[in-house]
mmCIF file of C-alpha atoms in Angstrom:
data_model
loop_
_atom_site.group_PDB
_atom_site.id
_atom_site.type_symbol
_atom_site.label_atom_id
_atom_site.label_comp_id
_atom_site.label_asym_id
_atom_site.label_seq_id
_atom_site.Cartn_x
_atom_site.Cartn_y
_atom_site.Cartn_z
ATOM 1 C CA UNK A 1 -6.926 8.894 -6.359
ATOM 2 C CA UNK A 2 -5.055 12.145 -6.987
ATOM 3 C CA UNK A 3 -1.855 12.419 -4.726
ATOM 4 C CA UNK A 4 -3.476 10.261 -2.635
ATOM 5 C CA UNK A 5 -1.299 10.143 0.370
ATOM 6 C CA UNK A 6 -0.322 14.257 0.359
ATOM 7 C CA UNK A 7 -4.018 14.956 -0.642
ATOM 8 C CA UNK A 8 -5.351 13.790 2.531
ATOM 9 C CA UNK A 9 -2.388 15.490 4.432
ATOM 10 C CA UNK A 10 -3.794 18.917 2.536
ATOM 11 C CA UNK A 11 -7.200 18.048 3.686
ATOM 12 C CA UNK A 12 -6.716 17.729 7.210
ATOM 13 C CA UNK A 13 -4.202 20.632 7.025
ATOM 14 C CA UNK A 14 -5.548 23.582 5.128
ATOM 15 C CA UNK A 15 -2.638 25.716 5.604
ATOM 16 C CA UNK A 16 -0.400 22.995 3.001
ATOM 17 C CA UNK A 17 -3.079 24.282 0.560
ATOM 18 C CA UNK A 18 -0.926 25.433 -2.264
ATOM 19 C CA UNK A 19 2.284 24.140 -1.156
ATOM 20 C CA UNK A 20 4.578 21.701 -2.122
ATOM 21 C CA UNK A 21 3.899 18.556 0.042
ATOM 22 C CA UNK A 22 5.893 15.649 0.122
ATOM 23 C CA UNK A 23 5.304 12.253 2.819
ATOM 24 C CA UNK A 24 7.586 10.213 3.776
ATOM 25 C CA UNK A 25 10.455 9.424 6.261
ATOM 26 C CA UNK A 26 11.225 11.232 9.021
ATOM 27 C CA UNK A 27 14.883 11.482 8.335
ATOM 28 C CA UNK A 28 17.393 11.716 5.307
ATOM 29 C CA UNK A 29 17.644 7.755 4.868
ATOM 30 C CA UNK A 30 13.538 6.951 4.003
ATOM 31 C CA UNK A 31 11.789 7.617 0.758
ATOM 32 C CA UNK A 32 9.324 9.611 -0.674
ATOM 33 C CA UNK A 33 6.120 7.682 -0.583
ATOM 34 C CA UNK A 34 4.166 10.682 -2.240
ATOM 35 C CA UNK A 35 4.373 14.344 -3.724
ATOM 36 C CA UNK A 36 1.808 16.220 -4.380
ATOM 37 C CA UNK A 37 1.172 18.001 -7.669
ATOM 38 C CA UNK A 38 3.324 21.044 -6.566
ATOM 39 C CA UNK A 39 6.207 19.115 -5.517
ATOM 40 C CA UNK A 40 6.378 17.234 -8.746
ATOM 41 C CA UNK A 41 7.233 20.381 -10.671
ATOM 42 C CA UNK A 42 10.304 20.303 -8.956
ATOM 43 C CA UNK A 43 11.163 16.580 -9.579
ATOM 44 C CA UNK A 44 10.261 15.699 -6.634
ATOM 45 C CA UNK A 45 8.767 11.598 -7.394
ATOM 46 C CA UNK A 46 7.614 8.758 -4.818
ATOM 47 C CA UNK A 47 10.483 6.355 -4.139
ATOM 48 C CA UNK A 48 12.575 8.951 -4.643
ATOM 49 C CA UNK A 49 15.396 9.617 -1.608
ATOM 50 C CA UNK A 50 14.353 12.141 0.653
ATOM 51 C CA UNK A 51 17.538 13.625 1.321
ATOM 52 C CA UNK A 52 17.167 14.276 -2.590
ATOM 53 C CA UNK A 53 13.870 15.242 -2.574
ATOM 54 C CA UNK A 54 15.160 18.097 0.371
ATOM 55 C CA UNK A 55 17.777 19.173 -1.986
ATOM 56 C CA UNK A 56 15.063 20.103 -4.758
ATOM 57 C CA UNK A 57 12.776 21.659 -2.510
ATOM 58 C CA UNK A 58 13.846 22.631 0.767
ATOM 59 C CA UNK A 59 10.535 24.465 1.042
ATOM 60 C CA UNK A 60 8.373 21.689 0.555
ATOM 61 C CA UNK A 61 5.748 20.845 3.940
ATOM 62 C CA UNK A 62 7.811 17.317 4.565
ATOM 63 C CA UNK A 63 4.885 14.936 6.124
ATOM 64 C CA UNK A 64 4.893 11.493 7.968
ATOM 65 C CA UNK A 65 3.193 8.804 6.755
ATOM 66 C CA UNK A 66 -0.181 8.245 8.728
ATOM 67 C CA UNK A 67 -0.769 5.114 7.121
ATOM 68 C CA UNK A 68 -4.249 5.004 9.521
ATOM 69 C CA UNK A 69 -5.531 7.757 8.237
ATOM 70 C CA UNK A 70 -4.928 7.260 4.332
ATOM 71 C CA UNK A 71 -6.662 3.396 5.428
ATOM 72 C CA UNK A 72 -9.680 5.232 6.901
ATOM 73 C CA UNK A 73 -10.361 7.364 3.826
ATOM 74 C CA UNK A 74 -9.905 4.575 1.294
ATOM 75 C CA UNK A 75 -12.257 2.620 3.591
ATOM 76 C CA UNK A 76 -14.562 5.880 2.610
ATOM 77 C CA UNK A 77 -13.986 5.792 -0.776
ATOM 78 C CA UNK A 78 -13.972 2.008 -1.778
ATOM 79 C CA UNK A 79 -17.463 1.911 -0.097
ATOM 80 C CA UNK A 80 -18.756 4.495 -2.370
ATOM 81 C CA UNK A 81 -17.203 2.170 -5.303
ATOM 82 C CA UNK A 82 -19.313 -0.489 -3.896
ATOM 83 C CA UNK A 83 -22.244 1.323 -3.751
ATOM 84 C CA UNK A 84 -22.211 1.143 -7.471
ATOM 85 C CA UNK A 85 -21.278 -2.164 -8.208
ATOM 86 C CA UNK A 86 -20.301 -4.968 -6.275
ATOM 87 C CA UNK A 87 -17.465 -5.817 -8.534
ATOM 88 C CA UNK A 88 -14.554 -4.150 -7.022
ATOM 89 C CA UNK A 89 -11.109 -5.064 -7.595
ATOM 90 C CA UNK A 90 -8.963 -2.647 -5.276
ATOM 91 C CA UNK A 91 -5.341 -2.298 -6.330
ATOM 92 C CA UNK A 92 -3.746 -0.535 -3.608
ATOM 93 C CA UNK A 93 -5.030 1.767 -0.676
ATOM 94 C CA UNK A 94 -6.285 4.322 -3.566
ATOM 95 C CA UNK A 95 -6.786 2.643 -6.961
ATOM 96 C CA UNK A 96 -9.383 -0.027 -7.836
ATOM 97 C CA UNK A 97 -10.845 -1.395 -10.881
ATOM 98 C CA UNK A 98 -14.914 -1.094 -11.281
ATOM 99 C CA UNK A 99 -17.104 -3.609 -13.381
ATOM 100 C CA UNK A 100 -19.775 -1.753 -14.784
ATOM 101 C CA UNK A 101 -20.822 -3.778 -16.950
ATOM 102 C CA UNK A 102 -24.186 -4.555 -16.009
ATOM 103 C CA UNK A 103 -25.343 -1.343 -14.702
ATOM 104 C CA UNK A 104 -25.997 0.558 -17.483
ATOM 105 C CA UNK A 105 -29.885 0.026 -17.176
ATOM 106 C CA UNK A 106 -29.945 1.656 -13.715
ATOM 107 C CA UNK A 107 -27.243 4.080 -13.454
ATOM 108 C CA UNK A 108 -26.205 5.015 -16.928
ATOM 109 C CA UNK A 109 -23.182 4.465 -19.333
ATOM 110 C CA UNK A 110 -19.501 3.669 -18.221
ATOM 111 C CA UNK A 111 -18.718 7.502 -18.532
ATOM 112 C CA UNK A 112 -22.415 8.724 -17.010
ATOM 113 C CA UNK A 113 -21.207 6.506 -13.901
ATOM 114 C CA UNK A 114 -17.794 7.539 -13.816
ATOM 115 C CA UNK A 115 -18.861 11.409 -13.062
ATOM 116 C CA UNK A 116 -21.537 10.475 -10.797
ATOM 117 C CA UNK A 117 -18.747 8.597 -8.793
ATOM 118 C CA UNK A 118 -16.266 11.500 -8.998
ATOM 119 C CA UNK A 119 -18.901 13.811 -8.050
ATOM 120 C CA UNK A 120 -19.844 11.618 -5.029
ATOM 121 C CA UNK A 121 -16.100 10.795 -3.799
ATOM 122 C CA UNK A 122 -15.470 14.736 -3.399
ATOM 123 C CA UNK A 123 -18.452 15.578 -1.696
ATOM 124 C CA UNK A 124 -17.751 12.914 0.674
ATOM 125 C CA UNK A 125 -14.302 13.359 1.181
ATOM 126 C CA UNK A 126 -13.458 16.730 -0.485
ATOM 127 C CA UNK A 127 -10.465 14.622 -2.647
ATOM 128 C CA UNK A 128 -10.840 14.314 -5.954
ATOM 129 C CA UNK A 129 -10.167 10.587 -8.312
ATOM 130 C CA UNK A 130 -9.409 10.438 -11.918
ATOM 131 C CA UNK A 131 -10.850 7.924 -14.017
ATOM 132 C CA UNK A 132 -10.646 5.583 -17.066
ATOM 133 C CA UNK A 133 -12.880 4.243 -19.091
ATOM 134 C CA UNK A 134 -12.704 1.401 -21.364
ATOM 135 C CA UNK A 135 -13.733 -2.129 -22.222
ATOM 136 C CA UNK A 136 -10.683 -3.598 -20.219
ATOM 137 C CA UNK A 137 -8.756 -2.966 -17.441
ATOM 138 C CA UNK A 138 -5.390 -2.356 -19.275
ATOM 139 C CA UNK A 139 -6.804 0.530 -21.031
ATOM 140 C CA UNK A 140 -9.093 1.738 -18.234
ATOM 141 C CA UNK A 141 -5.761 1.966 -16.203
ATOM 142 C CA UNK A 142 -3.942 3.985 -18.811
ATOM 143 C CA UNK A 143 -6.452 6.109 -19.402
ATOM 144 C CA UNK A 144 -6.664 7.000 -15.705
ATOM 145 C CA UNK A 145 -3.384 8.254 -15.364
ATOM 146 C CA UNK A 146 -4.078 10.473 -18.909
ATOM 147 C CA UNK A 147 -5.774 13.663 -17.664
ATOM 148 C CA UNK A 148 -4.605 13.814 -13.543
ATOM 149 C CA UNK A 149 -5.459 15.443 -11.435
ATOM 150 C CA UNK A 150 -9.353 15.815 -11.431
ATOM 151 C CA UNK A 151 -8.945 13.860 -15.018
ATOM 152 C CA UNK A 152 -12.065 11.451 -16.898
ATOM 153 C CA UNK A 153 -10.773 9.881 -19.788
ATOM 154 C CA UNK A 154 -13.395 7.917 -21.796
ATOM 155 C CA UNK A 155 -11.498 5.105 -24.761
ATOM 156 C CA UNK A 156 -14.410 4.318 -26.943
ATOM 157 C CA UNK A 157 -14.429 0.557 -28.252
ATOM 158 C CA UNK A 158 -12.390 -0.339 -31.163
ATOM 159 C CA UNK A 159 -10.001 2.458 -30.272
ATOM 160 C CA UNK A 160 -7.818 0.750 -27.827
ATOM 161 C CA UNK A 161 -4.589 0.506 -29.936
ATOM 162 C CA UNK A 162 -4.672 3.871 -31.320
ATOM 163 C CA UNK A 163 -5.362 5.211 -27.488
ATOM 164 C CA UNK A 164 -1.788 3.669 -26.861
ATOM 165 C CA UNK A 165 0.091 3.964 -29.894
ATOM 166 C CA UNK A 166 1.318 7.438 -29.688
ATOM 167 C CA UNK A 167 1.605 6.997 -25.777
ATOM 168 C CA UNK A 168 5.776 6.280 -24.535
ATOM 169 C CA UNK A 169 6.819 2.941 -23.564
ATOM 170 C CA UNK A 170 6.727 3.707 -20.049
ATOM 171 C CA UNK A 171 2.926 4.177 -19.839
ATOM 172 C CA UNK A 172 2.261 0.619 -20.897
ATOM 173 C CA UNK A 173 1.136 -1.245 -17.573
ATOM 174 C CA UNK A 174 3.084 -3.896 -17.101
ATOM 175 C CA UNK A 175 6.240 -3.287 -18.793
ATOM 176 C CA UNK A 176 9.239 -2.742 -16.361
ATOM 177 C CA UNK A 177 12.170 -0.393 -16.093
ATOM 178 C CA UNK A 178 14.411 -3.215 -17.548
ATOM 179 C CA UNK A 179 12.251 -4.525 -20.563
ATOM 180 C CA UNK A 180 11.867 -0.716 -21.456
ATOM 181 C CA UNK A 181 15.495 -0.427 -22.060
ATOM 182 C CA UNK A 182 15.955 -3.696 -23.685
ATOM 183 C CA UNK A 183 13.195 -2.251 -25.997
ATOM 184 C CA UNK A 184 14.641 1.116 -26.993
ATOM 185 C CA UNK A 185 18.147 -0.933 -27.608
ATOM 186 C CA UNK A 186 16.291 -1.847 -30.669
ATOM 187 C CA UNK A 187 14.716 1.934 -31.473
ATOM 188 C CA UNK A 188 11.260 1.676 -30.184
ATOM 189 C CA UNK A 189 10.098 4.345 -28.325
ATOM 190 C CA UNK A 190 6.618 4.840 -28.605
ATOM 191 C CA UNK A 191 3.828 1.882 -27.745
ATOM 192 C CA UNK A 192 3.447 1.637 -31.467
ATOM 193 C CA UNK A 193 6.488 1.658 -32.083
ATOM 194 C CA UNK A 194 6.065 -1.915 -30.370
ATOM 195 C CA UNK A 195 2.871 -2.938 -32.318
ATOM 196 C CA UNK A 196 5.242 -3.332 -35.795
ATOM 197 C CA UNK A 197 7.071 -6.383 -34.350
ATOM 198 C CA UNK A 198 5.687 -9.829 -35.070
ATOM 199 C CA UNK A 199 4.385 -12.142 -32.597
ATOM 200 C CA UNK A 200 6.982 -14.495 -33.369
ATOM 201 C CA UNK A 201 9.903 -11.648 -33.319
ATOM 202 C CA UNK A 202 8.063 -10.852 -30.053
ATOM 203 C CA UNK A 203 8.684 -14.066 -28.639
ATOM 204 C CA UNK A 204 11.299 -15.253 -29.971
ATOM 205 C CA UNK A 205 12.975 -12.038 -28.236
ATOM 206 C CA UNK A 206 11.525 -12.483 -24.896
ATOM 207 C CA UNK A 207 9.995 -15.528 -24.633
ATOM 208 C CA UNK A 208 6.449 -16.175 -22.806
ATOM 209 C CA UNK A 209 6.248 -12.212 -21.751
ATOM 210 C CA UNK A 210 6.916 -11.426 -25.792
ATOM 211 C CA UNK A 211 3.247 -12.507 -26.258
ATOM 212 C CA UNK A 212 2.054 -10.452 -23.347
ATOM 213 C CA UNK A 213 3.564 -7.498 -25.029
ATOM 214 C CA UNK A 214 1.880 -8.590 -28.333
ATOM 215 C CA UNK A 215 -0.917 -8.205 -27.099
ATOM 216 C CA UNK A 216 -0.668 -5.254 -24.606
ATOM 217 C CA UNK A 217 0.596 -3.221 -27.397
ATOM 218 C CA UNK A 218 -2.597 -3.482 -29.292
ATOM 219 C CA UNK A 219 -4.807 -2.930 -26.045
ATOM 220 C CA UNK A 220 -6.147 -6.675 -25.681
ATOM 221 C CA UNK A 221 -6.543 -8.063 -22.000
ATOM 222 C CA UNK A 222 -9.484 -10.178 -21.045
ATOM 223 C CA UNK A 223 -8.590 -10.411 -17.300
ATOM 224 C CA UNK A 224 -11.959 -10.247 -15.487
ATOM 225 C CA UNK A 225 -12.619 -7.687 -12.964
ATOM 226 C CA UNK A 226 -12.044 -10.030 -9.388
ATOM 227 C CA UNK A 227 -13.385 -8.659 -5.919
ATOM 228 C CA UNK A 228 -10.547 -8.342 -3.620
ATOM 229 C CA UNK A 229 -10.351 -10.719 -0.946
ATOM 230 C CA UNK A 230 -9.306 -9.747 3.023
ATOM 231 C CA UNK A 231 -5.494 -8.639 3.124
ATOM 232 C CA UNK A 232 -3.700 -11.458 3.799
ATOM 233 C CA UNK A 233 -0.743 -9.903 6.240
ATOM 234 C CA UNK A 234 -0.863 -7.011 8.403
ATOM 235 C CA UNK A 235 2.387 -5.449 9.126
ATOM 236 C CA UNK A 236 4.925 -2.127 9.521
ATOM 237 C CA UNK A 237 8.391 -1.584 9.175
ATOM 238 C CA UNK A 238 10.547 1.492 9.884
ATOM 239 C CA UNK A 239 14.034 2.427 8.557
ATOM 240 C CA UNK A 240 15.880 4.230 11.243
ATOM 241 C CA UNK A 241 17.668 7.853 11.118
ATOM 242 C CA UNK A 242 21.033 5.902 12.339
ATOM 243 C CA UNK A 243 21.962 2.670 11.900
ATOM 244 C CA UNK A 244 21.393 0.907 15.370
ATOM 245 C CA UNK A 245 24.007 -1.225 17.237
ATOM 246 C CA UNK A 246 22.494 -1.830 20.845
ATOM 247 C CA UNK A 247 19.828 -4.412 21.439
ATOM 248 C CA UNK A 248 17.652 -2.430 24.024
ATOM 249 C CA UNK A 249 17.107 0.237 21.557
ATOM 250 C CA UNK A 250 16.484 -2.172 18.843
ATOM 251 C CA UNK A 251 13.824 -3.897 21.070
ATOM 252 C CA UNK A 252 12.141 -0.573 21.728
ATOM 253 C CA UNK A 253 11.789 0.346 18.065
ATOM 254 C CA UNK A 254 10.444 -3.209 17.551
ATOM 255 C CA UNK A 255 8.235 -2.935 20.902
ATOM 256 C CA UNK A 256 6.740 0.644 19.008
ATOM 257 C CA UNK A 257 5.678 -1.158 15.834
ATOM 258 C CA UNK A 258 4.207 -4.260 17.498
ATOM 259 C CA UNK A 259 1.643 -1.858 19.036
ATOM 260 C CA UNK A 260 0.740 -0.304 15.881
ATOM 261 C CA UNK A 261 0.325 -3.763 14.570
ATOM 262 C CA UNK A 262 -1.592 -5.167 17.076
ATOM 263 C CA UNK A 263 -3.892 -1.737 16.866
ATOM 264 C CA UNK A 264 -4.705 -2.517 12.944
ATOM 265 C CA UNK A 265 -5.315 -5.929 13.567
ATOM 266 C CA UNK A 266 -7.628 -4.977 16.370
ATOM 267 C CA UNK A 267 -9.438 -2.487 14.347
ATOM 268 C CA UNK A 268 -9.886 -4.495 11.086
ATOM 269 C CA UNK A 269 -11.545 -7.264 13.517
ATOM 270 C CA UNK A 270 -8.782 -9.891 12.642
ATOM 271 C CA UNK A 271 -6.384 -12.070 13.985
ATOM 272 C CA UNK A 272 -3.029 -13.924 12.816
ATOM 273 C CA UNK A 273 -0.915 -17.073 13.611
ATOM 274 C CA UNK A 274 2.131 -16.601 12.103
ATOM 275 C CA UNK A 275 4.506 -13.670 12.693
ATOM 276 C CA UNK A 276 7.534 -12.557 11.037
ATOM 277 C CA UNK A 277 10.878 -10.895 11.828
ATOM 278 C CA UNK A 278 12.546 -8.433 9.118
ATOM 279 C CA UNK A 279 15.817 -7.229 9.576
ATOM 280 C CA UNK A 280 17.855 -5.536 6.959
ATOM 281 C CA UNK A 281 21.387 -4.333 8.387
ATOM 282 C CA UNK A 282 23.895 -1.525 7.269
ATOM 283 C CA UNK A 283 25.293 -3.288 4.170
ATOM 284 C CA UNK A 284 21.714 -3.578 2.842
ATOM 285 C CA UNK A 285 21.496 -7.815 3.176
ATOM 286 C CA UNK A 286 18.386 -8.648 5.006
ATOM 287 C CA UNK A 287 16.953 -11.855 6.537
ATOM 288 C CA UNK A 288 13.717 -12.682 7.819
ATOM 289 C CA UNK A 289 12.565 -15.240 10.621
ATOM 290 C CA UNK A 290 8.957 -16.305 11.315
ATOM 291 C CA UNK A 291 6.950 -18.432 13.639
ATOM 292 C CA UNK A 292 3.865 -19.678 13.606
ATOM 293 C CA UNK A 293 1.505 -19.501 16.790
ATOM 294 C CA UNK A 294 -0.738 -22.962 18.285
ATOM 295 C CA UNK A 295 -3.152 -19.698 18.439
ATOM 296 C CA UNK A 296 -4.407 -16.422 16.407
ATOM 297 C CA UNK A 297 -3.704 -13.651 18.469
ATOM 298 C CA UNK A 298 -4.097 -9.396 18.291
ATOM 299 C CA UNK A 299 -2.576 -8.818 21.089
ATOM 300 C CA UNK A 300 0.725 -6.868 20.921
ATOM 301 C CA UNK A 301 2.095 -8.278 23.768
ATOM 302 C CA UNK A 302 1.995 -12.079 22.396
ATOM 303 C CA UNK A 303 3.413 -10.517 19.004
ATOM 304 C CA UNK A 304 6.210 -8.621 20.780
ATOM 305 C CA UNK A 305 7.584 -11.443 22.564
ATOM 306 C CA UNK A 306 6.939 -13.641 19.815
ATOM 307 C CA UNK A 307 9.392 -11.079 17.851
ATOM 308 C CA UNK A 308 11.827 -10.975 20.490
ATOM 309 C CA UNK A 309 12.439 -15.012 20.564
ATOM 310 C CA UNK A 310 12.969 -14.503 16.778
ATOM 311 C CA UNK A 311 15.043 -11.773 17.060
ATOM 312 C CA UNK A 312 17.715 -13.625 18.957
ATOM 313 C CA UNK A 313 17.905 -15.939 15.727
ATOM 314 C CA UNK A 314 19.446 -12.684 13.800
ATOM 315 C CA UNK A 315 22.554 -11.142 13.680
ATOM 316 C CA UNK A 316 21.171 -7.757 15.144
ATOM 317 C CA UNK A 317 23.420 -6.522 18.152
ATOM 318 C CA UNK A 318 26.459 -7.846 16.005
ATOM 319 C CA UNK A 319 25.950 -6.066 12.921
ATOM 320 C CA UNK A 320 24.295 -2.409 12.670
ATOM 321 C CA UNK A 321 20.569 -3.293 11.803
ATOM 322 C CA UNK A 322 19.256 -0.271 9.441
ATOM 323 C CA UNK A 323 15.391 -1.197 8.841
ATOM 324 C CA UNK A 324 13.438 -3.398 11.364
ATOM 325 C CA UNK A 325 9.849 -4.536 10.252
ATOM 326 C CA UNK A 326 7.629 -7.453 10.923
ATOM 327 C CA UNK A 327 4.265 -8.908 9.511
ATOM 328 C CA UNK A 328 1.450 -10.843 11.145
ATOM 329 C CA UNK A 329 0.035 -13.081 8.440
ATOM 330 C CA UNK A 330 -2.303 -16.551 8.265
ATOM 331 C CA UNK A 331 -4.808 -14.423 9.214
ATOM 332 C CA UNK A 332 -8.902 -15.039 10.457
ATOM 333 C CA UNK A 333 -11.939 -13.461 11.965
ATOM 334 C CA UNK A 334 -11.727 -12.255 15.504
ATOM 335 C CA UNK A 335 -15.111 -13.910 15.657
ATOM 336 C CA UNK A 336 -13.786 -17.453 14.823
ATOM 337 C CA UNK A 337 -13.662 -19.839 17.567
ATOM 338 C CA UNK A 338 -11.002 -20.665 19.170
ATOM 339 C CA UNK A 339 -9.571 -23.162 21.642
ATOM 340 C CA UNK A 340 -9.661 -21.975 25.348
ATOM 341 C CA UNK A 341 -6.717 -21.736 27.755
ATOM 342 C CA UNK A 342 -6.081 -23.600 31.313
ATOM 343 C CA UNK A 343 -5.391 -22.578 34.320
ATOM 344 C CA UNK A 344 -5.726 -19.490 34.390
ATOM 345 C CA UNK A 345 -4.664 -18.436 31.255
ATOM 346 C CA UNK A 346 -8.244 -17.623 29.619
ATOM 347 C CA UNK A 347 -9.024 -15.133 32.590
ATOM 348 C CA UNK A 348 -5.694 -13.468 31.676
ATOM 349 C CA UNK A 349 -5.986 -13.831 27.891
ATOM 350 C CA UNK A 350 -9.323 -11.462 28.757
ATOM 351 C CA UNK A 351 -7.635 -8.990 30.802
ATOM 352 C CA UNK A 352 -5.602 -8.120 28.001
ATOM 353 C CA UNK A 353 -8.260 -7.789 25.397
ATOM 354 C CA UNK A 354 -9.755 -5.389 27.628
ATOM 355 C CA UNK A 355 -6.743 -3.288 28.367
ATOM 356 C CA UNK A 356 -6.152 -3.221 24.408
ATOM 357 C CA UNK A 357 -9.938 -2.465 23.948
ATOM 358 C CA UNK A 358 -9.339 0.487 26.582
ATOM 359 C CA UNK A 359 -5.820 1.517 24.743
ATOM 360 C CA UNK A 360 -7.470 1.704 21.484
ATOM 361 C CA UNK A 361 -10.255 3.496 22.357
ATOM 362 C CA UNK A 362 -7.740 6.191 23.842
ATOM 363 C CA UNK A 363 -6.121 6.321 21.295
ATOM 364 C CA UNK A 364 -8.676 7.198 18.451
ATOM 365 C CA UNK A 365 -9.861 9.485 20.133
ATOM 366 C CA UNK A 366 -6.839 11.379 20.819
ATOM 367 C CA UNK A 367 -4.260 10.003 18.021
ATOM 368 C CA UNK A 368 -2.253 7.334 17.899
ATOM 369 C CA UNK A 369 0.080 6.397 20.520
ATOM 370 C CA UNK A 370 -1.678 8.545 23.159
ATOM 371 C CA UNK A 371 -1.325 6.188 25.470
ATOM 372 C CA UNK A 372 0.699 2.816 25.212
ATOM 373 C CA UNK A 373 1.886 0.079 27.851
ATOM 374 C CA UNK A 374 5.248 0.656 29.591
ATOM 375 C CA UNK A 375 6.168 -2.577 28.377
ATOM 376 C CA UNK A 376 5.307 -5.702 26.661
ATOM 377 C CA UNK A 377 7.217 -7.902 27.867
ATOM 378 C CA UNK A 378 8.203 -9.948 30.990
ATOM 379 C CA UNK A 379 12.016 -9.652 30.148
#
């Protein structure tokens, strides 16, 4: 997808149309976690700081991130990828790889299907994808980013390594910030630049990954397309404006992303048995604690308190905590069976599936955090 994150903010806000749009963090101390096409001319990048990105464009529409949303329309989209093969393998919340390979019969050529699915995904959601196409997924994903936005870029076979030979080091997938440099140490600059050293100067240089590069250089990968399986955590984090001291306020931030935890787990139909703790304090060391529940559970409540009892095995209300985050993982279907309660307990356990049921019916109808308990806890 194209922007993904500030495309969608564009769409449901017409009046960004034109202007440079930027998500992210609400304050100074997050990062950009998009920019769209306008905001880029101005250096504005994701990861970026966004006190920096301010600096370069003070004008810029500065967005949160409504991670919901951007779920719901990839939801959209990845469906319509489905709908024209089952072979899916989704990358990310907006990028997936498509087997075609068997399809040409019914729906056409790689390319033929490529424009029907572009054609389909903006009619649907009024955003726009780019797309490669190739014979494997290395060059497919190359050739994706080649032409954005709105882009179809079509590598016919046998022309995978001169695709990538004039292309710079940095567009080769795979190939970090750090091997980049070590690479240019020795005066390579382009991808085939790469292609004139040897296997064995290849590896004898950098060992196992020398051989990846081989072979990257000259386009090869036979990695197979693989359907994406069920995400395996579900979690949120948040870095705050001010470094925070005082354990009731620490709680409360916590208490805030447990319900939006407990909503996604809720709406994707799941539940999870271990939960985890991330704290990262003002010096930037960070520790995590976990536990692992006798039951699965979506409930918010059971997650917050859960949190809380791990919380009290970190060093947060001694040192200043700057990001707080936690994960629900080991997860299963909310349909699996599960072991009922005594005394009591089951009739209670269903009093607060219904309240959540009730909460998160609330609140997607009228936005997130509408409504939300008073508290989660019995302390």
């Amino acid at each position: 997808m194209d922007a993904f994150y500030a495309s969608v903010e564009v769409l449901d806000f017409p009046e960004l149309t034109g202007r440079p749009v930027v998500v992210g963090g609400a304050s100074d101390r997050g990062v950009v976690s998009a920019a769209s096409y306008e905001a880029r001319r101005f250096g504005i990048h994701s990861a970026q700081a966004m006190v920096k990105a301010r600096a370069l464009c003070p004008q810029a529409a500065f967005q949160p991130v409504r991670m919901a949303r951007y779920q719901e329309i990839s939801a959209q989209i990845m469906a319509i990828f489905r709908d024209y093969t089952p072979l899916v393998e989704q990358l990310s919340v907006d990028e997936a790889f498509l087997d075609v390979s068997g399809c040409e019969r019914l729906l056409g050529q790689g390319p033929e299907i490529a424009r029907a699915i572009k054609k389909r995904v903006r009619e649907e959601t009024g955003l726009t994808v780019s797309a490669g196409v190739a014979t494997n997924k290395l060059i497919a994903k190359v050739a994706s980013d080649q032409d954005k936005p709105d882009g179809l870029t079509v590598v016919v076979p046998g022309e995978e390594a001169a695709f990538l030979a004039p292309l710079p080091l940095k567009r080769l997938w795979g190939v970090g910030p750090k091997t980049r440099e070590r690479l240019e140490l020795i005066g390579l600059r382009t991808i085939g630049d790469l292609c004139q050293l040897s296997r064995q100067e290849l590896a004898k240089r950098f060992g196992k990954q020398g051989l990846h590069l081989y072979q990257r250089a000259r386009g090869l990968d036979p990695r197979p397309v693989e359907v994406t399986s069920r995400e395996k955590s579900v979690g949120h984090e948040e870095t705050f404006a001010t470094d925070i001291v005082e354990m009731a306020i620490i709680k409360k931030e916590l208490l805030l992303l447990c319900n939006k935890v407990g909503e996604r787990l809720r709406r994707h139909g799941v539940r999870g048995r271990t939960v985890t703790l991330k704290i990262k304090y003002h010096d930037f060391k960070s520790c995590s604690r976990s536990h692992t529940l006798t039951q699965a559970t979506d409930d918010s409540k059971t997650i917050f308190q859960t949190i809380v009892d791990l919380l009290r095995k970190t060093e947060a209300g001694i040192k200043p905590v700057r990001l707080a985050g936690l994960a629900v993982s080991k997860l299963e279907e909310g349909s699996a069976p599960r072991q009922l309660q005594l005394f009591g307990q089951e009739e209670g356990r269903q009093e607060r599936q219904e309240l959540n049921r009730a909460m998160d019916e609330i609140n997607q109808r009228y936005g997130s955090q509408t409504i939300q308990p008073g508290r989660l806890s019995d302390e």
